[in-house]
Structure formats: structure tokens, C-alpha cells
Coordinates of C-alpha atoms and ligand atoms in Angstrom, one line a residue:
M799 CA 33.6 -16.9 10.1
F800 CA 37.1 -18.2 10.8
D801 CA 38.6 -16.3 11.5
V802 CA 42.6 -18.1 10.0
V803 CA 41.6 -20.1 7.0
V804 CA 44.3 -22.0 5.2
V805 CA 44.6 -22.5 1.5
G806 CA 46.2 -26.4 1.0
G807 CA 47.0 -29.1 4.1
G808 CA 51.0 -30.4 2.4
P809 CA 53.2 -29.5 5.7
S810 CA 53.3 -25.8 5.6
G811 CA 49.2 -25.6 5.6
A812 CA 49.1 -28.5 8.3
T813 CA 51.4 -26.7 10.3
A814 CA 49.7 -23.4 9.8
A815 CA 47.0 -25.3 11.0
A816 CA 47.7 -26.7 13.6
D817 CA 49.1 -23.7 15.0
L818 CA 46.7 -21.0 14.7
V819 CA 44.0 -24.1 16.7
R820 CA 46.5 -23.7 19.8
S821 CA 46.7 -20.2 19.8
G822 CA 43.1 -20.1 20.4
H823 CA 41.7 -19.3 16.8
T824 CA 38.7 -21.3 14.8
V825 CA 40.5 -22.5 11.5
A826 CA 39.5 -24.7 8.2
F827 CA 42.0 -25.7 6.1
I828 CA 41.0 -26.9 2.4
D829 CA 43.4 -29.3 0.8
R830 CA 42.5 -31.4 -2.4
D831 CA 42.4 -34.8 -1.7
G832 CA 44.0 -37.9 -3.5
R833 CA 47.3 -37.2 -4.8
I834 CA 50.7 -37.7 -3.6
K835 CA 53.4 -34.7 -3.1
P836 CA 56.7 -35.7 -5.3
C837 CA 58.8 -36.1 -3.6
G838 CA 62.5 -37.7 -2.6
G839 CA 60.8 -36.8 1.4
A840 CA 64.7 -36.4 3.0
V841 CA 64.1 -34.6 6.4
P842 CA 66.7 -33.3 9.2
P843 CA 66.6 -33.9 12.3
R844 CA 66.6 -30.0 13.0
L845 CA 63.4 -31.2 11.4
I846 CA 61.8 -34.2 13.7
A847 CA 62.9 -32.3 17.0
D848 CA 60.8 -29.8 16.2
F849 CA 58.2 -30.5 15.2
N850 CA 57.4 -33.2 17.3
I851 CA 57.7 -36.2 14.6
P852 CA 57.3 -39.7 15.9
D853 CA 59.3 -42.5 14.9
S854 CA 56.8 -44.1 13.0
Q855 CA 57.0 -41.7 10.6
I856 CA 60.7 -42.1 9.3
V857 CA 61.0 -45.4 7.5
A858 CA 64.4 -44.6 6.5
R859 CA 67.7 -43.8 8.7
I860 CA 70.4 -42.4 6.0
R861 CA 74.6 -42.4 7.7
T862 CA 75.6 -41.8 4.7
A863 CA 76.0 -39.8 1.6
R864 CA 77.9 -40.8 -1.3
M865 CA 78.8 -37.2 -4.2
I866 CA 79.1 -39.5 -7.5
S867 CA 81.6 -36.6 -10.2
P868 CA 80.7 -36.2 -13.6
T869 CA 84.2 -39.0 -14.1
Q870 CA 82.4 -41.2 -11.2
R871 CA 84.9 -40.4 -8.5
Q872 CA 83.1 -40.9 -5.4
V873 CA 83.7 -39.3 -2.1
D874 CA 81.3 -41.1 1.1
I875 CA 80.6 -38.2 4.1
P876 CA 79.5 -40.4 7.6
I877 CA 76.9 -38.5 9.6
E878 CA 78.1 -38.5 12.1
N879 CA 76.0 -37.3 15.9
G880 CA 72.4 -39.0 13.7
Y881 CA 71.0 -39.0 10.7
V882 CA 68.8 -37.8 7.5
G883 CA 65.5 -39.2 7.9
M884 CA 63.5 -40.8 5.1
V885 CA 59.1 -40.4 5.1
D886 CA 56.8 -41.2 2.9
R887 CA 54.3 -38.3 2.1
E888 CA 52.0 -39.9 1.3
H889 CA 51.5 -41.2 4.9
F890 CA 53.7 -37.8 6.2
D891 CA 51.0 -35.7 5.2
E892 CA 47.8 -37.4 6.1
F893 CA 49.7 -37.2 10.0
L894 CA 50.3 -33.7 9.6
R895 CA 47.3 -32.7 8.5
I896 CA 45.4 -35.6 11.1
R897 CA 47.2 -33.9 14.1
A898 CA 45.9 -30.6 12.9
E899 CA 42.3 -31.6 12.8
A900 CA 42.7 -33.3 15.9
A901 CA 44.2 -30.0 17.8
G902 CA 41.2 -28.3 16.3
A903 CA 41.2 -27.5 12.3
E904 CA 38.2 -28.4 10.4
R905 CA 39.8 -30.0 7.5
I906 CA 38.1 -29.1 4.2
T907 CA 38.1 -31.5 1.3
G908 CA 38.3 -29.9 -1.6
T909 CA 39.2 -28.0 -4.0
F910 CA 40.7 -24.3 -3.7
T911 CA 39.0 -22.4 -6.7
K912 CA 39.3 -18.4 -6.2
I913 CA 39.4 -15.6 -3.5
T914 CA 36.4 -11.9 -2.9
R915 CA 35.3 -9.5 -0.3
D916 CA 32.3 -7.9 0.3
D917 CA 31.4 -5.3 3.9
A918 CA 30.5 -9.4 5.5
G919 CA 34.8 -9.9 4.6
T920 CA 36.7 -12.5 3.0
H921 CA 35.1 -15.4 0.6
V922 CA 37.9 -18.4 -0.1
H923 CA 36.0 -20.2 -2.4
Y924 CA 36.2 -23.8 -3.5
R925 CA 34.5 -27.1 -4.8
H926 CA 33.8 -29.4 -2.0
K927 CA 35.2 -33.3 -3.4
A928 CA 32.2 -35.0 -1.9
S929 CA 29.1 -33.6 -3.2
G930 CA 31.0 -31.5 -6.1
E931 CA 29.4 -28.1 -4.7
D932 CA 31.0 -25.2 -5.6
R933 CA 31.1 -23.0 -1.3
V934 CA 32.4 -20.8 -0.2
A935 CA 34.9 -19.7 3.3
R936 CA 34.1 -16.8 5.9
C937 CA 37.3 -16.1 7.8
K938 CA 39.3 -13.0 8.4
L939 CA 43.0 -13.9 6.9
V940 CA 43.6 -16.6 4.5
I941 CA 47.5 -18.1 4.6
G942 CA 48.0 -19.3 0.8
A943 CA 50.1 -22.5 1.1
D944 CA 48.6 -24.1 -1.1
G945 CA 52.4 -25.2 -3.1
A946 CA 54.4 -24.7 -6.3
R947 CA 52.5 -22.7 -8.7
S948 CA 50.3 -21.8 -6.4
N949 CA 46.9 -19.5 -7.7
V950 CA 46.5 -17.8 -4.0
A951 CA 49.9 -16.4 -4.6
K952 CA 49.0 -15.6 -8.5
A953 CA 46.0 -14.2 -7.3
E954 CA 46.6 -12.4 -4.4
V955 CA 50.6 -11.4 -4.2
P956 CA 52.7 -9.4 -6.6
G957 CA 55.6 -11.3 -8.2
G958 CA 53.0 -14.8 -7.5
D959 CA 52.9 -15.9 -10.8
K960 CA 56.4 -15.0 -11.7
I961 CA 58.5 -17.6 -9.7
P962 CA 62.0 -19.4 -11.6
Y963 CA 61.2 -23.3 -10.9
V964 CA 63.0 -26.0 -11.5
I965 CA 61.1 -29.8 -12.5
A966 CA 62.2 -32.2 -10.7
Y967 CA 61.2 -35.8 -11.5
H968 CA 62.0 -39.0 -10.1
E969 CA 60.2 -42.8 -9.6
I970 CA 60.1 -44.3 -6.6
I971 CA 60.9 -48.1 -6.9
E972 CA 60.8 -51.3 -4.4
A973 CA 64.1 -51.3 -3.2
P974 CA 66.5 -53.8 -3.6
A975 CA 68.7 -56.1 -1.1
K976 CA 72.1 -54.4 -0.4
T977 CA 74.2 -54.9 -3.3
E978 CA 77.3 -53.4 -4.2
H979 CA 75.8 -50.6 -5.8
Y980 CA 72.2 -50.2 -3.2
D981 CA 72.7 -49.8 0.7
P982 CA 68.8 -48.3 2.2
M983 CA 71.3 -46.7 4.7
R984 CA 73.1 -44.3 2.0
C985 CA 72.0 -41.5 0.2
D986 CA 73.4 -41.1 -3.1
V987 CA 73.4 -37.7 -4.5
I988 CA 74.8 -37.7 -8.5
Y989 CA 77.1 -34.2 -9.7
D990 CA 76.3 -34.9 -13.9
G991 CA 75.4 -33.2 -16.8
A992 CA 74.8 -35.8 -18.4
I993 CA 72.6 -36.8 -15.9
S994 CA 71.1 -32.8 -14.9
P995 CA 72.6 -30.3 -16.7
D996 CA 71.4 -26.8 -14.2
F997 CA 71.2 -29.7 -10.8
Y998 CA 71.2 -32.8 -9.6
G999 CA 70.1 -36.3 -9.4
W1000 CA 69.4 -39.0 -6.8
V1001 CA 69.1 -42.3 -5.3
F1002 CA 66.9 -41.6 -2.3
P1003 CA 66.6 -45.4 -0.4
H1004 CA 62.8 -45.3 1.5
G1005 CA 62.8 -48.5 3.7
A1006 CA 60.9 -51.1 1.0
Q1007 CA 60.9 -48.6 -1.7
A1008 CA 63.6 -45.4 -2.6
S1009 CA 63.1 -42.6 -4.8
V1010 CA 65.7 -42.3 -8.1
G1011 CA 65.6 -38.8 -10.0
M1012 CA 67.3 -35.5 -11.0
G1013 CA 65.6 -32.1 -11.6
T1014 CA 66.6 -29.0 -14.3
G1015 CA 65.1 -26.0 -14.6
L1016 CA 66.2 -26.5 -18.4
D1017 CA 64.0 -26.2 -21.7
G1018 CA 64.1 -29.3 -23.8
V1019 CA 65.7 -32.0 -20.9
D1020 CA 64.4 -35.5 -21.5
L1021 CA 63.9 -36.3 -17.7
K1022 CA 62.1 -40.3 -18.6
K1023 CA 66.2 -40.8 -20.2
A1024 CA 67.8 -39.4 -17.5
T1025 CA 66.2 -40.9 -14.5
A1026 CA 66.7 -44.3 -17.5
D1027 CA 70.6 -44.1 -17.2
L1028 CA 70.6 -42.6 -13.9
R1029 CA 69.0 -46.5 -12.6
V1030 CA 70.7 -48.3 -14.9
A1031 CA 74.6 -46.3 -13.6
S1032 CA 72.4 -46.7 -10.4
G1033 CA 72.4 -50.9 -10.8
L1034 CA 68.0 -50.1 -10.7
E1035 CA 67.4 -50.7 -13.3
N1036 CA 65.6 -54.0 -12.7
C1037 CA 63.6 -53.2 -10.2
K1038 CA 60.1 -52.9 -10.1
T1039 CA 58.6 -49.0 -11.3
I1040 CA 56.4 -48.0 -8.6
R1041 CA 55.9 -44.6 -10.0
R1042 CA 56.4 -42.6 -11.9
E1043 CA 55.7 -38.1 -11.1
G1044 CA 57.3 -35.0 -11.3
A1045 CA 56.1 -31.8 -9.9
P1046 CA 58.1 -28.0 -9.9
I1047 CA 60.3 -26.9 -7.1
P1048 CA 61.0 -22.9 -6.6
L1049 CA 63.7 -21.7 -7.0
R1050 CA 63.5 -18.3 -5.0
P1051 CA 61.7 -17.0 -1.9
M1052 CA 59.6 -14.5 -3.5
D1053 CA 60.2 -10.2 -2.1
R1054 CA 56.2 -10.3 -0.9
W1055 CA 55.0 -13.4 1.3
D1056 CA 51.4 -10.2 1.5
N1057 CA 48.8 -8.6 0.1
G1058 CA 48.8 -5.5 2.4
R1059 CA 45.3 -6.7 3.5
D1060 CA 44.5 -10.0 4.3
V1061 CA 47.0 -13.1 2.6
V1062 CA 49.9 -14.5 3.7
L1063 CA 51.5 -17.0 1.2
A1064 CA 53.5 -20.2 3.7
G1065 CA 56.0 -23.0 1.9
D1066 CA 56.5 -23.1 -1.8
A1067 CA 53.4 -21.0 -2.3
A1068 CA 55.8 -18.3 -0.8
G1069 CA 59.1 -19.5 -3.7
V1070 CA 61.0 -21.5 -0.4
V1071 CA 63.2 -23.8 -1.0
A1072 CA 66.8 -23.9 -0.1
P1073 CA 68.7 -23.5 -2.8
S1074 CA 71.1 -25.8 -3.9
S1075 CA 69.7 -28.6 -2.2
G1076 CA 66.3 -28.3 -3.1
E1077 CA 65.3 -28.9 0.7
G1078 CA 61.9 -27.8 0.6
I1079 CA 60.3 -29.8 3.6
Y1080 CA 61.6 -28.3 7.1
Y1081 CA 62.1 -24.8 5.0
A1082 CA 58.1 -25.7 4.3
M1083 CA 56.9 -26.6 7.9
V1084 CA 59.0 -23.0 9.0
G1085 CA 56.6 -21.4 6.5
G1086 CA 53.7 -22.6 7.7
R1087 CA 54.9 -21.4 11.7
V1088 CA 55.6 -17.9 10.9
A1089 CA 52.5 -17.8 8.8
A1090 CA 50.5 -18.5 11.9
T1091 CA 52.9 -16.5 14.2
A1092 CA 52.4 -13.8 11.2
A1093 CA 48.8 -13.6 11.0
A1094 CA 47.3 -14.9 14.9
A1095 CA 49.8 -11.4 15.6
C1096 CA 47.3 -9.8 12.9
L1097 CA 43.9 -10.0 14.3
T1098 CA 45.7 -9.7 17.9
T1099 CA 46.8 -5.8 17.1
G1100 CA 44.7 -5.3 13.9
R1101 CA 47.9 -4.2 12.5
V1102 CA 47.7 -6.0 8.8
S1103 CA 51.3 -5.2 8.3
D1104 CA 52.0 -7.4 10.6
L1105 CA 51.1 -10.2 8.6
K1106 CA 55.1 -8.9 6.8
L1107 CA 56.1 -11.0 10.2
A1108 CA 56.5 -13.9 8.7
R1109 CA 58.7 -13.4 5.9
K1110 CA 61.1 -11.0 8.7
L1111 CA 60.6 -13.8 11.1
F1112 CA 61.9 -16.3 8.2
M1113 CA 64.3 -14.4 6.9
R1114 CA 65.5 -13.5 10.0
E1115 CA 67.0 -17.6 11.0
H1116 CA 67.4 -18.5 7.1
K1117 CA 68.5 -16.0 4.9
Q1118 CA 73.0 -16.0 5.2
V1119 CA 72.4 -20.3 5.0
F1120 CA 70.2 -19.2 2.0
R1121 CA 73.2 -17.0 0.7
V1122 CA 75.1 -19.6 1.0
L1123 CA 73.5 -22.4 -0.7
G1124 CA 72.9 -19.7 -3.4
A1125 CA 76.7 -18.6 -4.0
M1126 CA 77.3 -22.6 -4.0
Q1127 CA 74.9 -23.9 -6.6
N1128 CA 75.8 -20.2 -8.7
A1129 CA 80.1 -21.5 -8.7
Y1130 CA 79.3 -25.4 -9.3
Y1131 CA 76.2 -26.2 -10.8
R1132 CA 77.7 -24.8 -14.3
S1133 CA 79.4 -27.3 -16.0
D1134 CA 81.0 -30.4 -15.2
A1135 CA 84.4 -29.0 -14.2
R1136 CA 83.0 -27.5 -12.3
R1137 CA 81.0 -30.2 -10.6
E1138 CA 83.7 -32.7 -10.7
R1139 CA 85.9 -29.8 -8.3
F1140 CA 82.9 -29.4 -6.0
V1141 CA 83.2 -33.3 -5.1
S1142 CA 86.6 -33.0 -5.0
L1143 CA 86.5 -29.6 -1.6
C1144 CA 83.7 -32.5 -0.9
H1145 CA 86.9 -34.4 0.3
D1146 CA 87.9 -32.3 3.1
V1147 CA 86.6 -33.3 6.6
D1148 CA 85.9 -29.7 7.2
V1149 CA 83.4 -28.8 4.4
Q1150 CA 81.9 -32.5 5.1
R1151 CA 81.4 -31.0 8.4
L1152 CA 80.1 -27.8 8.0
T1153 CA 78.2 -29.0 4.7
F1154 CA 76.3 -31.6 7.6
E1155 CA 76.3 -29.4 10.5
A1156 CA 74.0 -26.7 8.8
Y1157 CA 72.1 -29.4 6.6
M1158 CA 71.0 -31.1 10.3
N1159 CA 70.7 -28.7 12.4
K1160 CA 69.9 -25.2 10.5
K1161 CA 72.7 -23.2 11.5
L1162 CA 75.6 -21.9 9.5
V1163 CA 78.3 -23.2 13.0
K1164 CA 81.9 -21.3 13.6
A1165 CA 84.3 -24.6 12.5
R1166 CA 88.2 -23.1 14.2
P1167 CA 89.3 -20.7 12.2
L1168 CA 92.1 -22.0 11.0
A1169 CA 89.7 -24.8 8.3
H1170 CA 87.8 -21.8 8.1
L1171 CA 90.5 -20.5 6.2
K1172 CA 91.7 -23.8 4.5
I1173 CA 88.3 -24.3 2.9
G1174 CA 87.9 -20.1 1.6
V1175 CA 91.7 -21.5 -0.2
K1176 CA 91.0 -24.2 -1.5
N1177 CA 87.2 -23.4 -2.7
L1178 CA 89.1 -19.8 -4.8
A1179 CA 91.8 -22.3 -6.1
H1180 CA 89.2 -25.2 -7.8
L1181 CA 87.2 -21.3 -8.6
T1182 CA 89.8 -20.0 -10.5
G1183 CA 91.2 -22.9 -11.8
L1184 CA 94.9 -22.5 -10.1
V1185 CA 94.9 -26.3 -9.2
A1186 CA 93.6 -29.8 -10.8
Q1187 CA 89.8 -30.2 -11.7
T1188 CA 90.6 -34.0 -9.4
R1189 CA 92.6 -31.9 -6.4
V1190 CA 91.1 -32.6 -2.9
Ligands
FAD1296 C1 60.6 -34.6 -7.4 C2 60.9 -33.4 -5.8 C3 61.5 -34.3 -4.5 C4 61.6 -33.2 -3.9 N1 62.8 -34.1 -3.0 C5 63.1 -33.5 -1.5 C6 63.4 -34.2 -1.0 O1 64.0 -34.6 -0.7 N2 63.4 -33.4 0.7 C7 62.5 -31.9 1.1 O2 63.2 -31.5 1.8 N3 62.6 -31.8 -0.3 C8 62.2 -32.2 -1.4 N4 61.6 -31.2 -2.6 C9 61.1 -30.0 -1.5 C10 59.3 -30.5 -1.6 O3 59.0 -31.1 -2.0 C11 58.3 -29.0 -1.4 O4 59.0 -28.5 -1.0 C12 57.4 -29.7 -0.4 O5 56.4 -29.6 -0.5 C13 56.4 -27.8 -0.3 O6 56.0 -28.7 0.7 P1 54.5 -27.1 0.8 O7 53.7 -28.0 1.9 O8 54.5 -25.9 0.6 O9 53.1 -27.4 -0.8 P2 52.8 -29.0 -0.6 O10 54.3 -30.0 -0.8 O11 53.4 -29.2 -2.6 O12 51.6 -28.7 -0.7 C14 50.2 -27.9 -1.3 C15 48.6 -28.6 -0.7 O13 47.9 -27.7 -1.1 C16 46.7 -28.2 -1.6 N5 46.8 -27.6 -3.1 C17 47.4 -27.5 -4.1 N6 46.5 -26.7 -4.5 C18 45.4 -27.1 -4.4 C19 44.3 -26.3 -4.8 N7 43.6 -25.2 -5.5 N8 42.3 -26.5 -4.0 C20 43.2 -26.9 -3.0 N9 44.5 -28.1 -2.8 C21 44.8 -27.2 -3.6 C22 48.4 -29.3 -1.8 O14 47.5 -30.7 -1.8 C23 49.0 -29.9 -1.0 O15 48.3 -31.0 -0.4 C24 61.3 -31.7 -3.9 C25 60.2 -31.9 -4.8 C26 60.0 -32.2 -5.4 C27 59.2 -31.9 -6.8

């Protein structure tokens, strides 16, 4: 019998498994094999530091973010005091799984099917990949870290079948050398309704490769055409395409992450991705960490209410940032006029500093009081239409 079985071996599951074995628990994690998680792969320095990610996993270091408006106005934001790292999920996820295994977690390659219970404990059923057999891992607790559209969440936790999603699609291409359009040390973020009517498009360099894509929560948007258009607009239409892939990004953390009995969720399975940016890797790893803390507490005290700690700890740290990003998405992603205004705001050096501080270090920092006041007034002026869309 394992103390904990983790379903999923992505950033959240691998982190939860590694943390739990390090705190002296017996752990297995089940991951199905053979699919690279579609992902832009941008990670903040806070992730690299907190989760001890070696330099070898960082395939590009981004020093500038370029915001592009519907009328093609551009603002280049320098990334001060550090860089945004780029990871390749093909190698990053496997690195995390190997690290969890090396720490002492048992790695099972197979597909989770269901959870049953009897007097002997909780049984996690899976199809074992190598043998094709249906097998069972017995445990005291389960961490559901099986990503967006989680089967564990759907079956076990109220609300797990109702998480809203954006569908994100991207193409991994062979990156060109630096051109007038493309810079291997710059991320481009495209706010243009013709590319995405409700989210954004991106060009993220990854060393020898780049990710070009967009997301939308609206039905009827042709994601492949939007990405093809974005490639033309970015001068990348003739680069060789290595992979085309898409996946859902959850839009809102669930109200409950546990089933009040023996299951707690982590990462995308709990709906945890930052609004506005769609950033999920860092939050998935934090989610894995707090799920491991909650599971360890529950195993020690025998109180199932301790599983609630996962959400509580996460929200204590990140609720405010999620709230600000959610308000920003509601205000500025709704029309091209608003997107134009958003890029205008991004010209402000104080907006740049505060936004990137929040992204890089995951804290809302206090700037000079006058800077806050100025940003508030500019924000209001744009949202009420008092100033022209292009006023910076
Ligand atoms: C196109 C796109 C671009 C993105 N770009 C970025 C970005 O640049 N930066 C960023 O921070 N975030 C980005 N995200 C979000 C980020 O990818 C996710 O938030 C993050 O991967 C969540 O990690 P996770 O461990 O919770 O889930 P996942 O990474 O989805 O991992 C879940 C794991 O569970 C396994 N699994 C699923 N079902 C089963 C099953 N039945 N049995 C066994 N195993 C199972 C899967 O194989 C997988 O390994 C992007 C997402 C998309 C779709």
C-alpha cells in the first residue's frame, strides 16, 4: 500500500511525488507515455529558483517582451534584472519525472482509468502500458494531477466537470536566425482580434525552435488559420513546421480541490492557470507542492479536512495576483479598441516595471505611491474612453 498515488507526471504531479518522498512517504506516480504537452514553455525566474531547475533545461533566455497592438503599434519592454526562461516540455517534464523517481517515487507508465474503494483502502486503476494489463495501485490518498479535463477531477470533485477553458494551439517551427522580424531573445505577444478575438497570439523563441500560436475560448474560430496568419505577419511562414498541436488551458481555479475523503487536485486539474497570461507551469508546480503538503498533513493527523490546506495555502499566496490578472483580462481583451488601449498603457515605464516584477517574482510589489496613482488615472482614462486609444 502506498501512502499516496499521484495521477499524472507533468509539472504538478512530478513535483507532488518528489516532495512527498522527500518528506518520508511512499509514493507512486502514474503517467501515460508518448505525448509532449503542447506548451509555449515560458517560465519565470521564481520557478527556476524555487524548484531548483538546472541551466541545462533552459533552452533560451528572453530579455525583451514585445507587445503588438491591432494597428501594429509595438512596445518593447526590457526584462530588467534577469530573464524569462524557455523550457522544452519534451525534456523538462521527463527531467522532473526522473528527478521524482531518483528521489524514491515509484514510476508507473500507464493510463489511469478509475478509483474504487473498499475496506482495504483506495484503489487506483490503470492500464499498464508495457503489458496492456489492467492493474491496481492501493493507497491512502490520491493526488489528481492529470491536467486539463482531468478524469480524476471529473469523477471525484464537485465542479470538476465544469471548468471553463480556452483552447490554445501552436506550431513548433525551426527558428530562423535573427531577422528584422524575429529575435531569439525576444517574446512577441500579439493583441489583435484578427489573431485571437478574446486572448492573444505569441511567438516564443526556444533556441533552435520557436512556438507560434494563439488561444481562444470562442467556438468557430479557425485556430490553424489564425496561426498561419500570425506566421505570415511575423515573417515565419517559410520556416519548417516540426509539430502542430493544441490543448485546453483552464480559465478559473475550482472552488474545491478535494473530495473531503481521499483525493486532492493539483495544477490544471484544479483549474489553476493565471488569467490574462495563461501561465500555468509555475502555478502547477506550486499546486503540486501544496497538494503534497496537504496530503502529508492529512496522513500525519488523520484529519481529511487537512486536504483543504492545498487550496488555502495556494490562494493565500496567489489570490491577489489572480484577481488583478482576471480584472485585466475582463477589461482589455474584449475588443480591438480595448487591446489598442492596453498596448498604449504598456508604454508606461511604471506599468512595465510592476507587470514584470509580478511575473518574475510572483509578488505584487509596491511602487512609489505617485506611480500607483498615475497608473490608476491612466487606466481609468482609457477604460472610460476619456483619452484617445493611442495615448501613451
Ligand atoms: C498551447 C499552450 C501553451 C502554453 N504555454 C505556456 C507557457 O508558455 N508558460 C506557462 O507557464 N504555461 C503555458 N501553458 C499552460 C501549461 O502548459 C499548463 O498549465 C501546465 O502544463 C500544467 O501542468 P500540470 O502538471 O497541471 O498538467 P499537464 O502538464 O497537462 O500534465 C498532466 C500529466 O498527466 C498525464 N495524464 C493525463 N491523463 C492521464 C491519465 N488518464 N493517465 C495517466 N496520465 C495522465 C499527462 O500525460 C501529463 O503528463 C500553455 C498551455 C498550452 C495548451
